[in-house]
Amino acid sequence: MPVVRLGALCWNQYTDWPSLLAAGLRAEQLGYDSLWTWDHLYPIVGSSDGPIHEGWLTLAAWAQATERIRIGLMVGANTFREPALTAKMATTLDHISGGRATLGIGGAWFEEEHVAFGLEFGDGFPERLTWLAEALPILRGMIRGETPTAKGVHYHARAVRNEPPPLQTRLPLLIGGGGEQVTLKLVARYADANNVGGGIEQVRRKEAVLVRHCESVGRDPAEIERTTGLGVVVIRDSREEARRVLEAIFASNGRATPWTNQPVGTAEDVAEFIAPYLELGYHHVIAGFPNPYDEESMTRFATEVRPLLQQL
């Protein structure tokens, strides 16, 4: 029976640091397998005119404060940093955490924060994917103990060394996104793990595309860990109460409109929501927990939903 792995994506927007730190510690104490936050500089849910903590420094603090849980960005914005620097940061995080880092990366999408912070955004998503394609050989090479040289249009490196190397023999490289023409082809070529979302029908379609890309590049699809973002999990004894809690959570996050088709309801409802992902082979499911990091939902997801999933 495949092991069901649970992830906690603790939003770093509209929160204070003690609460965000405590959420990461709670995920560890409850036995979650992975802990994630965003790589954004402005809030991305609700009003962007609000507080958010920087992602890499959040990971470093969590890594120091925890002992077991895996840690990463869901996912890093390739446009924010040179890829060689990103690889160096991920390697340092691996040492801080004692070998628990995952390097998550994606093409980035939020123009407002790029303009405000003076970061290059390119002339559209195709160009940013071209940049990502240039970055991946550098990232992968450095975390695999190589000294890559790159002379791309956007990124350059010259026999760049990464010393000390990661503690992990194979620090996982996770690529986020489901673009069918480019992103999933990059997943097939470079990734140890992927992350897609948007509902089960979309994930099912992306899975079929990923398998085809693996065939085209001669990659065994089983080598790539499948992960999916579930959205915001809220668990209560009644669906009505769970819905009220969801609405309050979104209101406290920049007066955001609550998302639809979320894993919200009783523990049985949430397990039923997740079951099709497991059948598809997505055994690492990542639950979103915005501030105020609902303790009841975090606890019941780990203690009630996980056993139900293992029985499926």
Coordinates of C-alpha atoms in Angstrom, one line a residue:
M1 CA 0.0 0.0 0.0
P2 CA 1.5 3.4 -1.0
V3 CA 2.2 5.6 2.0
V4 CA 0.0 8.8 2.1
R5 CA 2.2 11.8 2.7
L6 CA 0.6 15.0 4.2
G7 CA 2.0 18.5 3.6
A8 CA 1.1 21.7 5.3
L9 CA 1.4 24.9 3.2
C10 CA 1.3 27.7 5.8
W11 CA 0.5 31.0 4.1
N12 CA 3.1 33.7 5.0
Q13 CA 0.7 36.6 4.2
Y14 CA -1.5 38.5 6.7
T15 CA 0.2 37.1 9.7
D16 CA 2.8 37.9 12.4
W17 CA 6.0 35.9 12.8
P18 CA 5.2 34.2 16.1
S19 CA 2.0 32.8 14.6
L20 CA 3.8 31.6 11.4
L21 CA 6.6 30.0 13.4
A22 CA 4.1 28.3 15.7
A23 CA 2.2 26.9 12.7
G24 CA 5.4 25.2 11.4
L25 CA 6.1 23.8 14.8
R26 CA 2.5 22.4 15.0
A27 CA 2.9 20.7 11.6
E28 CA 6.0 19.0 12.9
Q29 CA 4.4 17.9 16.2
L30 CA 1.3 16.6 14.4
G31 CA 3.4 14.3 12.1
Y32 CA 3.0 16.1 8.8
D33 CA 5.6 15.0 6.3
S34 CA 6.3 18.3 4.6
L35 CA 6.1 22.0 5.4
W36 CA 5.9 24.7 2.8
T37 CA 5.3 28.4 2.3
W38 CA 5.1 30.8 -0.6
D39 CA 7.9 32.8 -2.4
H40 CA 6.1 36.1 -2.8
L41 CA 6.7 39.6 -1.8
Y42 CA 3.1 40.9 -1.8
P43 CA 0.1 39.0 -0.6
I44 CA -1.5 36.9 -3.5
V45 CA -4.9 36.1 -1.9
G46 CA -7.2 39.0 -1.2
S47 CA -5.8 42.6 -1.2
S48 CA -2.1 42.8 -2.2
D49 CA -1.9 45.8 0.1
G50 CA -1.0 43.9 3.2
P51 CA 1.8 42.1 5.1
I52 CA 3.8 39.1 4.0
H53 CA 7.0 37.5 5.3
E54 CA 9.8 36.5 3.0
G55 CA 9.9 32.8 2.1
W56 CA 13.5 31.7 2.3
L57 CA 14.1 33.3 5.7
T58 CA 10.9 31.6 6.9
L59 CA 12.2 28.3 5.8
A60 CA 15.6 28.8 7.5
A61 CA 13.9 29.7 10.8
W62 CA 11.6 26.6 10.5
A63 CA 14.5 24.4 9.7
Q64 CA 16.3 25.5 12.9
A65 CA 13.2 25.0 15.0
T66 CA 12.2 21.6 13.7
E67 CA 13.9 18.2 13.6
R68 CA 12.0 15.9 11.2
I69 CA 9.7 17.5 8.8
R70 CA 10.8 18.2 5.2
I71 CA 10.9 21.9 4.2
G72 CA 10.5 23.9 1.0
L73 CA 9.0 26.7 -1.0
M74 CA 5.8 26.0 -2.9
V75 CA 7.4 27.1 -5.2
G76 CA 10.4 29.4 -5.5
A77 CA 10.1 32.3 -8.0
N78 CA 12.8 31.7 -10.6
T79 CA 12.7 35.4 -11.5
F80 CA 13.7 36.6 -8.1
R81 CA 17.2 35.2 -8.0
E82 CA 20.0 34.0 -10.2
P83 CA 19.8 30.2 -10.3
A84 CA 23.3 29.6 -9.0
L85 CA 22.4 31.7 -5.9
T86 CA 19.2 29.8 -5.5
A87 CA 21.1 26.5 -5.6
K88 CA 23.5 27.8 -3.0
M89 CA 20.6 28.9 -0.7
A90 CA 18.9 25.5 -1.0
T91 CA 22.1 23.8 -0.1
T92 CA 22.6 26.0 2.9
L93 CA 19.0 25.2 3.9
D94 CA 19.8 21.5 3.6
H95 CA 22.6 21.9 6.1
I96 CA 20.6 24.0 8.5
S97 CA 17.8 21.4 8.4
G98 CA 20.1 18.4 8.7
G99 CA 19.2 17.2 5.2
R100 CA 15.5 18.0 4.9
A101 CA 15.4 20.6 2.2
T102 CA 13.4 20.5 -1.1
L103 CA 14.2 22.9 -3.8
G104 CA 10.9 24.1 -5.3
I105 CA 11.0 26.3 -8.4
G106 CA 8.6 27.7 -10.9
G107 CA 8.4 30.4 -13.6
A108 CA 6.7 33.1 -11.4
W109 CA 3.5 34.9 -12.4
F110 CA 2.6 37.9 -10.1
E111 CA 3.6 41.0 -12.1
E112 CA 2.7 43.6 -9.4
E113 CA 5.4 42.5 -7.0
H114 CA 8.0 42.3 -9.8
V115 CA 7.3 45.9 -10.8
A116 CA 7.3 47.2 -7.2
F117 CA 10.6 45.5 -6.3
G118 CA 12.3 46.2 -9.6
L119 CA 12.5 42.6 -10.6
E120 CA 12.6 41.4 -14.2
F121 CA 9.2 40.0 -15.4
G122 CA 9.9 39.5 -19.1
D123 CA 7.4 40.2 -21.8
G124 CA 5.1 37.3 -21.0
F125 CA 4.9 33.8 -19.6
P126 CA 6.7 32.2 -22.6
E127 CA 9.8 34.2 -21.9
R128 CA 9.7 33.4 -18.2
L129 CA 9.5 29.7 -19.1
T130 CA 12.5 30.2 -21.4
W131 CA 14.4 31.6 -18.4
L132 CA 13.3 28.7 -16.2
A133 CA 14.5 26.2 -18.9
E134 CA 17.9 28.0 -18.7
A135 CA 18.0 27.9 -15.0
L136 CA 17.2 24.3 -14.4
P137 CA 20.5 22.8 -15.7
I138 CA 22.3 25.1 -13.3
L139 CA 20.1 24.3 -10.4
R140 CA 20.2 20.6 -10.9
G141 CA 23.9 20.5 -11.7
M142 CA 24.9 22.4 -8.6
I143 CA 22.8 20.3 -6.2
R144 CA 24.1 17.1 -7.8
G145 CA 27.7 18.0 -7.2
E146 CA 28.5 19.2 -10.7
T147 CA 30.2 22.4 -11.7
P148 CA 27.9 23.7 -14.5
T149 CA 28.7 26.2 -17.1
A150 CA 25.9 28.1 -18.8
K151 CA 25.9 30.7 -21.6
G152 CA 22.2 31.3 -22.1
V153 CA 20.4 34.4 -23.2
H154 CA 19.4 35.3 -19.6
Y155 CA 21.6 33.3 -17.2
H156 CA 25.4 32.7 -17.2
A157 CA 27.6 30.6 -15.0
R158 CA 31.2 29.5 -15.3
A159 CA 32.2 26.1 -13.8
V160 CA 30.3 27.2 -10.6
R161 CA 31.2 25.3 -7.5
N162 CA 28.8 24.4 -4.7
E163 CA 30.8 23.7 -1.6
P164 CA 29.9 22.2 0.7
P165 CA 27.5 20.1 -1.3
P166 CA 24.0 19.3 0.1
L167 CA 23.9 16.8 2.9
Q168 CA 21.4 14.8 0.9
T169 CA 22.8 12.6 -1.8
R170 CA 19.9 13.7 -4.0
L171 CA 18.3 17.0 -2.8
P172 CA 14.9 16.9 -4.5
L173 CA 14.2 19.4 -7.2
L174 CA 10.4 20.1 -7.4
I175 CA 9.0 22.0 -10.3
G176 CA 5.6 23.6 -9.8
G177 CA 3.1 24.3 -12.6
G178 CA 1.1 22.4 -15.2
G179 CA 1.8 24.1 -18.5
E180 CA 1.3 21.3 -21.0
Q181 CA 3.7 22.4 -23.8
V182 CA 6.7 23.6 -21.7
T183 CA 6.5 23.2 -17.9
L184 CA 5.5 19.5 -17.8
K185 CA 8.2 18.8 -20.4
L186 CA 10.7 20.4 -18.0
V187 CA 9.3 18.3 -15.2
A188 CA 9.9 15.2 -17.3
R189 CA 13.4 16.2 -18.1
Y190 CA 14.7 17.6 -14.8
A191 CA 12.4 17.2 -11.8
D192 CA 12.4 14.7 -8.9
A193 CA 8.9 15.9 -8.0
N194 CA 6.1 18.0 -9.5
N195 CA 3.2 20.0 -8.1
V196 CA 0.0 20.6 -9.9
G197 CA -3.5 21.7 -8.7
G198 CA -6.7 23.2 -9.9
G199 CA -9.0 20.3 -9.1
I200 CA -9.0 16.6 -9.8
E201 CA -10.1 16.8 -13.5
Q202 CA -7.3 19.3 -14.3
V203 CA -4.7 17.2 -12.4
R204 CA -5.9 14.1 -14.2
R205 CA -5.3 15.8 -17.6
K206 CA -1.9 17.1 -16.5
E207 CA -0.9 13.6 -15.4
A208 CA -1.6 12.2 -18.8
V209 CA 0.4 15.0 -20.5
L210 CA 3.3 14.4 -18.1
V211 CA 3.4 10.7 -18.8
R212 CA 3.6 11.5 -22.6
H213 CA 6.5 13.9 -22.0
C214 CA 8.3 11.3 -20.0
E215 CA 7.9 8.8 -22.8
S216 CA 9.3 11.4 -25.3
V217 CA 12.4 12.0 -23.2
G218 CA 13.0 8.4 -22.2
R219 CA 12.2 9.0 -18.5
D220 CA 10.5 6.6 -16.2
P221 CA 7.4 8.5 -14.8
A222 CA 7.8 6.5 -11.5
E223 CA 11.0 8.5 -10.8
I224 CA 8.9 11.7 -10.3
E225 CA 7.1 12.1 -7.1
R226 CA 3.6 13.5 -7.7
T227 CA 2.3 16.2 -5.3
T228 CA -0.8 18.3 -5.4
G229 CA -2.1 21.3 -3.6
L230 CA -5.6 20.6 -2.2
G231 CA -6.6 24.2 -1.4
V232 CA -7.6 25.3 2.1
V233 CA -8.6 22.5 4.4
V234 CA -11.2 23.2 7.1
I235 CA -12.6 20.3 9.2
R236 CA -15.5 20.6 11.6
D237 CA -18.3 18.3 12.8
S238 CA -20.7 19.9 10.4
R239 CA -20.4 21.2 6.8
E240 CA -22.1 24.4 7.8
E241 CA -19.7 25.1 10.6
A242 CA -16.7 24.3 8.4
R243 CA -18.0 26.7 5.8
R244 CA -18.4 29.5 8.3
V245 CA -14.8 29.0 9.5
L246 CA -13.6 29.1 5.8
E247 CA -15.4 32.4 5.2
A248 CA -13.9 33.9 8.4
I249 CA -10.4 32.8 7.4
F250 CA -10.6 34.3 3.9
A251 CA -12.0 37.5 5.4
S252 CA -9.0 37.9 7.6
N253 CA -6.7 37.4 4.6
G254 CA -7.2 40.7 2.8
R255 CA -11.0 40.4 2.6
A256 CA -10.5 37.6 0.0
T257 CA -13.5 35.9 -1.6
P258 CA -13.5 32.3 -0.4
W259 CA -12.3 29.8 -2.9
T260 CA -14.8 27.2 -4.2
N261 CA -14.4 23.4 -4.5
Q262 CA -12.3 23.2 -1.4
P263 CA -11.8 20.3 1.0
V264 CA -14.1 21.7 3.6
G265 CA -16.5 19.8 5.8
T266 CA -16.3 16.7 8.1
A267 CA -13.2 14.5 8.2
E268 CA -15.1 12.0 6.0
D269 CA -15.9 14.8 3.5
V270 CA -12.3 15.7 3.2
A271 CA -11.1 12.1 2.8
E272 CA -13.7 11.7 0.0
F273 CA -12.4 14.8 -1.7
I274 CA -8.8 13.5 -1.6
A275 CA -9.5 9.9 -2.6
P276 CA -9.4 10.5 -6.4
Y277 CA -6.0 12.0 -6.2
L278 CA -4.7 8.9 -4.5
E279 CA -6.2 6.7 -7.1
L280 CA -4.3 8.8 -9.7
G281 CA -1.0 8.2 -7.9
Y282 CA -0.8 11.6 -6.2
H283 CA 0.1 10.3 -2.7
H284 CA 1.6 13.5 -1.4
V285 CA -1.3 15.9 -0.7
I286 CA -0.6 19.4 0.5
A287 CA -3.2 21.3 2.5
G288 CA -3.3 25.0 2.6
F289 CA -3.5 26.7 6.1
P290 CA -3.8 30.5 6.0
N291 CA -3.5 32.6 9.2
P292 CA -4.9 32.1 11.8
Y293 CA -3.6 28.5 11.1
D294 CA -6.8 26.8 12.3
E295 CA -5.5 24.4 14.9
E296 CA -8.5 22.1 14.8
S297 CA -8.3 21.6 11.1
M298 CA -4.5 21.0 11.2
T299 CA -5.0 18.5 14.0
R300 CA -7.9 16.6 12.5
F301 CA -6.4 16.4 9.0
A302 CA -3.4 14.6 10.6
T303 CA -5.2 12.5 13.1
E304 CA -8.6 11.7 11.5
V305 CA -8.2 12.2 7.7
R306 CA -4.8 10.4 7.3
P307 CA -6.2 7.1 8.8
L308 CA -9.2 7.3 6.5
L309 CA -6.9 7.8 3.5
Q310 CA -4.7 4.9 4.5
Q311 CA -7.7 2.6 4.5
L312 CA -8.7 3.5 0.9

